[in-house]
Amino acid sequence: RVTMIRVLIAYGSSEGHTARIAEYLADVIRGNDHVADSVDLKRSAAPRIEDYDAVIAGASVHMGKHQKYVRDFVKANRPALELLPSAFFSVSLAAHDQNKAARKEVVSCLAEFAKQTGWRPDKVGVFAGALLYTRYGFFKRWIMRKIARSKGSPDLDTSRDYLYTDWESVKRFAEEFLESTRVRSVA
């Protein structure tokens, strides 16, 4: 018999796509008969980590950095995070590109996050984000289209959005994390 656990998913989201991923993770966890609370760290008071059995933190990358308020949350709660099964997920457009420069950018962002927070989660997930042209203001839409063009992307129609997330890999990340919490609690 599997013991029900309470999982906190604390995240930062700028245009809402990381929030969708966090909610999807929560749905997968709930579908496995556990409790999951997804909390937007920018819009809600930081929850008490001590009230949970496991924690997943997530952030999106903008201008080469994860949200400062997510880094601050992790730094402030690192001792508690280190006592619990924990995971981190990073969402970026670079994760969509398979070229060497993009992979290097993803690794660099993760290394910088680890350096700034001092946190070494049990599991790290990297997910491709989205080009959400319809949610951007004029200037950001222009910049993002220019970046997409410079990277050779065919996704230049600013009247629509482009979602790159591999939902199956998000599901696998959640299931593997749950399995690791079960193994850790048995050990």
mmCIF file of C-alpha atoms in Angstrom:
data_model
loop_
_atom_site.group_PDB
_atom_site.id
_atom_site.type_symbol
_atom_site.label_atom_id
_atom_site.label_comp_id
_atom_site.label_asym_id
_atom_site.label_seq_id
_atom_site.Cartn_x
_atom_site.Cartn_y
_atom_site.Cartn_z
ATOM 1 C CA ARG A 1 0.000 0.000 0.000
ATOM 2 C CA VAL A 2 1.312 3.420 -0.988
ATOM 3 C CA THR A 3 1.182 6.132 1.654
ATOM 4 C CA MET A 4 -0.428 9.340 0.446
ATOM 5 C CA ILE A 5 2.004 12.247 0.413
ATOM 6 C CA ARG A 6 1.483 16.005 0.234
ATOM 7 C CA VAL A 7 3.516 17.671 -2.527
ATOM 8 C CA LEU A 8 4.075 21.400 -2.809
ATOM 9 C CA ILE A 9 4.681 22.760 -6.306
ATOM 10 C CA ALA A 10 6.021 26.294 -5.856
ATOM 11 C CA TYR A 11 6.699 28.133 -9.102
ATOM 12 C CA GLY A 12 7.306 31.369 -10.923
ATOM 13 C CA SER A 13 5.613 32.149 -14.238
ATOM 14 C CA SER A 14 5.851 35.263 -16.380
ATOM 15 C CA GLU A 15 3.317 34.645 -19.170
ATOM 16 C CA GLY A 16 1.459 31.751 -17.568
ATOM 17 C CA HIS A 17 2.984 28.755 -19.358
ATOM 18 C CA THR A 18 5.071 27.617 -16.380
ATOM 19 C CA ALA A 19 1.858 27.859 -14.341
ATOM 20 C CA ARG A 20 0.211 25.456 -16.827
ATOM 21 C CA ILE A 21 3.122 23.030 -16.410
ATOM 22 C CA ALA A 22 2.929 23.301 -12.590
ATOM 23 C CA GLU A 23 -0.812 22.609 -12.690
ATOM 24 C CA TYR A 24 -0.262 19.643 -15.013
ATOM 25 C CA LEU A 25 2.327 18.240 -12.560
ATOM 26 C CA ALA A 26 -0.223 18.682 -9.769
ATOM 27 C CA ASP A 27 -2.864 16.844 -11.837
ATOM 28 C CA VAL A 28 -0.480 13.918 -12.451
ATOM 29 C CA ILE A 29 0.351 13.745 -8.727
ATOM 30 C CA ARG A 30 -3.342 13.872 -7.765
ATOM 31 C CA GLY A 31 -4.040 11.195 -10.371
ATOM 32 C CA ASN A 32 -1.606 8.987 -8.444
ATOM 33 C CA ASP A 33 -3.686 9.422 -5.256
ATOM 34 C CA HIS A 34 -1.512 12.045 -3.593
ATOM 35 C CA VAL A 35 -2.203 15.640 -2.574
ATOM 36 C CA ALA A 36 -0.610 18.422 -4.627
ATOM 37 C CA ASP A 37 -0.798 22.182 -4.135
ATOM 38 C CA SER A 38 0.552 24.379 -6.912
ATOM 39 C CA VAL A 39 1.426 27.846 -5.639
ATOM 40 C CA ASP A 40 2.392 30.852 -7.759
ATOM 41 C CA LEU A 41 5.116 32.449 -5.638
ATOM 42 C CA LYS A 42 4.541 35.871 -7.179
ATOM 43 C CA ARG A 43 0.811 35.970 -6.451
ATOM 44 C CA SER A 44 0.602 34.074 -3.165
ATOM 45 C CA ALA A 45 2.302 34.060 0.196
ATOM 46 C CA ALA A 46 5.013 31.424 0.277
ATOM 47 C CA PRO A 47 3.587 28.306 1.894
ATOM 48 C CA ARG A 48 5.204 26.551 4.840
ATOM 49 C CA ILE A 49 7.399 23.801 3.416
ATOM 50 C CA GLU A 50 7.143 21.993 6.750
ATOM 51 C CA ASP A 51 3.478 21.242 5.923
ATOM 52 C CA TYR A 52 4.542 19.024 2.992
ATOM 53 C CA ASP A 53 6.230 15.663 2.460
ATOM 54 C CA ALA A 54 7.938 16.667 -0.806
ATOM 55 C CA VAL A 55 8.552 19.846 -2.808
ATOM 56 C CA ILE A 56 8.886 20.664 -6.488
ATOM 57 C CA ALA A 57 10.033 24.183 -7.368
ATOM 58 C CA GLY A 58 9.817 25.550 -10.893
ATOM 59 C CA ALA A 59 10.777 28.658 -12.790
ATOM 60 C CA SER A 60 10.963 29.923 -16.328
ATOM 61 C CA VAL A 61 14.016 31.452 -17.945
ATOM 62 C CA HIS A 62 13.913 35.028 -19.216
ATOM 63 C CA MET A 63 16.988 36.875 -20.433
ATOM 64 C CA GLY A 64 19.113 33.932 -19.294
ATOM 65 C CA LYS A 65 17.882 33.884 -15.678
ATOM 66 C CA HIS A 66 15.183 32.216 -13.606
ATOM 67 C CA GLN A 67 12.795 34.511 -11.698
ATOM 68 C CA LYS A 68 14.513 36.235 -8.764
ATOM 69 C CA TYR A 69 11.565 35.599 -6.427
ATOM 70 C CA VAL A 70 11.874 31.832 -7.070
ATOM 71 C CA ARG A 71 15.611 31.984 -6.334
ATOM 72 C CA ASP A 72 14.822 33.933 -3.133
ATOM 73 C CA PHE A 73 12.191 31.351 -2.101
ATOM 74 C CA VAL A 74 14.644 28.483 -2.603
ATOM 75 C CA LYS A 75 17.459 30.289 -0.744
ATOM 76 C CA ALA A 76 15.169 31.135 2.182
ATOM 77 C CA ASN A 77 13.878 27.559 2.406
ATOM 78 C CA ARG A 78 16.990 25.600 1.487
ATOM 79 C CA PRO A 79 17.434 23.882 4.893
ATOM 80 C CA ALA A 80 13.836 22.570 4.743
ATOM 81 C CA LEU A 81 14.185 21.638 1.057
ATOM 82 C CA GLU A 82 17.269 19.577 1.845
ATOM 83 C CA LEU A 83 15.348 17.516 4.410
ATOM 84 C CA LEU A 84 12.584 16.540 1.974
ATOM 85 C CA PRO A 85 12.479 14.805 -1.388
ATOM 86 C CA SER A 86 12.769 17.745 -3.780
ATOM 87 C CA ALA A 87 12.857 18.529 -7.463
ATOM 88 C CA PHE A 88 13.321 21.557 -9.684
ATOM 89 C CA PHE A 89 11.943 22.168 -13.156
ATOM 90 C CA SER A 90 13.121 24.818 -15.572
ATOM 91 C CA VAL A 91 11.083 26.058 -18.531
ATOM 92 C CA SER A 92 12.738 27.807 -21.460
ATOM 93 C CA LEU A 93 12.628 28.286 -25.198
ATOM 94 C CA ALA A 94 16.263 27.129 -25.352
ATOM 95 C CA ALA A 95 15.071 23.694 -24.183
ATOM 96 C CA HIS A 96 13.130 23.448 -27.470
ATOM 97 C CA ASP A 97 16.261 23.831 -29.593
ATOM 98 C CA GLN A 98 18.407 20.738 -30.005
ATOM 99 C CA ASN A 99 21.566 22.507 -31.103
ATOM 100 C CA LYS A 100 24.745 22.615 -29.028
ATOM 101 C CA ALA A 101 24.479 26.336 -28.190
ATOM 102 C CA ALA A 102 20.932 25.918 -26.839
ATOM 103 C CA ARG A 103 21.904 22.891 -24.730
ATOM 104 C CA LYS A 104 24.859 24.857 -23.356
ATOM 105 C CA GLU A 105 22.504 27.752 -22.499
ATOM 106 C CA VAL A 106 20.136 25.406 -20.615
ATOM 107 C CA VAL A 107 23.006 23.838 -18.638
ATOM 108 C CA SER A 108 24.429 27.280 -17.874
ATOM 109 C CA CYS A 109 21.073 28.578 -16.540
ATOM 110 C CA LEU A 110 20.682 25.509 -14.318
ATOM 111 C CA ALA A 111 24.251 25.851 -13.026
ATOM 112 C CA GLU A 112 23.696 29.536 -12.265
ATOM 113 C CA PHE A 113 20.469 28.747 -10.368
ATOM 114 C CA ALA A 114 22.289 26.089 -8.314
ATOM 115 C CA LYS A 115 25.170 28.480 -7.619
ATOM 116 C CA GLN A 116 22.858 31.319 -6.558
ATOM 117 C CA THR A 117 20.666 29.160 -4.320
ATOM 118 C CA GLY A 118 23.106 26.512 -3.091
ATOM 119 C CA TRP A 119 20.307 23.962 -3.587
ATOM 120 C CA ARG A 120 20.895 20.528 -5.067
ATOM 121 C CA PRO A 121 17.458 18.989 -5.691
ATOM 122 C CA ASP A 122 17.059 15.219 -6.009
ATOM 123 C CA LYS A 123 15.675 15.589 -9.529
ATOM 124 C CA VAL A 124 15.854 18.264 -12.229
ATOM 125 C CA GLY A 125 13.517 18.553 -15.196
ATOM 126 C CA VAL A 126 13.986 20.755 -18.238
ATOM 127 C CA PHE A 127 10.943 21.538 -20.355
ATOM 128 C CA ALA A 128 10.521 23.486 -23.551
ATOM 129 C CA GLY A 129 8.318 26.519 -23.064
ATOM 130 C CA ALA A 130 6.146 28.447 -25.455
ATOM 131 C CA LEU A 131 6.225 31.471 -27.724
ATOM 132 C CA LEU A 132 3.123 33.287 -26.532
ATOM 133 C CA TYR A 133 2.984 36.094 -29.067
ATOM 134 C CA THR A 134 -0.672 36.868 -28.292
ATOM 135 C CA ARG A 135 0.169 37.590 -24.637
ATOM 136 C CA TYR A 136 3.153 39.844 -25.311
ATOM 137 C CA GLY A 137 2.992 43.596 -25.602
ATOM 138 C CA PHE A 138 4.070 45.173 -28.897
ATOM 139 C CA PHE A 139 7.753 45.556 -27.996
ATOM 140 C CA LYS A 140 8.202 42.084 -26.489
ATOM 141 C CA ARG A 141 6.350 40.506 -29.439
ATOM 142 C CA TRP A 142 8.713 42.294 -31.836
ATOM 143 C CA ILE A 143 11.802 41.211 -29.851
ATOM 144 C CA MET A 144 10.647 37.568 -29.516
ATOM 145 C CA ARG A 145 9.875 37.357 -33.244
ATOM 146 C CA LYS A 146 13.299 38.805 -34.014
ATOM 147 C CA ILE A 147 14.974 36.224 -31.737
ATOM 148 C CA ALA A 148 12.910 33.393 -33.280
ATOM 149 C CA ARG A 149 13.921 34.520 -36.780
ATOM 150 C CA SER A 150 17.616 34.783 -35.794
ATOM 151 C CA LYS A 151 17.483 31.171 -34.555
ATOM 152 C CA GLY A 152 15.960 30.000 -37.829
ATOM 153 C CA SER A 153 12.547 29.260 -36.338
ATOM 154 C CA PRO A 154 9.640 29.064 -38.779
ATOM 155 C CA ASP A 155 7.305 30.189 -35.961
ATOM 156 C CA LEU A 156 7.033 33.854 -36.897
ATOM 157 C CA ASP A 157 3.257 34.379 -37.175
ATOM 158 C CA THR A 158 2.611 36.740 -34.243
ATOM 159 C CA SER A 159 -1.170 36.295 -34.443
ATOM 160 C CA ARG A 160 -0.865 32.891 -32.759
ATOM 161 C CA ASP A 161 1.037 31.085 -29.986
ATOM 162 C CA TYR A 162 3.462 28.173 -30.292
ATOM 163 C CA LEU A 163 3.580 25.567 -27.528
ATOM 164 C CA TYR A 164 6.697 23.379 -27.431
ATOM 165 C CA THR A 165 6.214 21.509 -24.159
ATOM 166 C CA ASP A 166 6.453 17.721 -24.367
ATOM 167 C CA TRP A 167 3.626 16.893 -21.950
ATOM 168 C CA GLU A 168 4.610 13.231 -21.860
ATOM 169 C CA SER A 169 8.036 14.167 -20.453
ATOM 170 C CA VAL A 170 6.344 16.407 -17.853
ATOM 171 C CA LYS A 171 4.163 13.448 -16.833
ATOM 172 C CA ARG A 172 7.199 11.143 -16.666
ATOM 173 C CA PHE A 173 9.055 13.711 -14.509
ATOM 174 C CA ALA A 174 6.157 13.768 -12.003
ATOM 175 C CA GLU A 175 5.829 9.978 -11.927
ATOM 176 C CA GLU A 176 9.589 9.449 -11.501
ATOM 177 C CA PHE A 177 9.628 12.035 -8.722
ATOM 178 C CA LEU A 178 6.781 10.244 -6.930
ATOM 179 C CA GLU A 179 8.623 6.935 -7.326
ATOM 180 C CA SER A 180 11.804 8.473 -5.862
ATOM 181 C CA THR A 181 9.849 9.743 -2.834
ATOM 182 C CA ARG A 182 8.492 6.243 -2.268
ATOM 183 C CA VAL A 183 11.969 4.701 -2.525
ATOM 184 C CA ARG A 184 13.406 7.380 -0.230
ATOM 185 C CA SER A 185 10.719 6.848 2.426
ATOM 186 C CA VAL A 186 11.317 3.071 2.399
ATOM 187 C CA ALA A 187 15.104 3.425 2.703
#
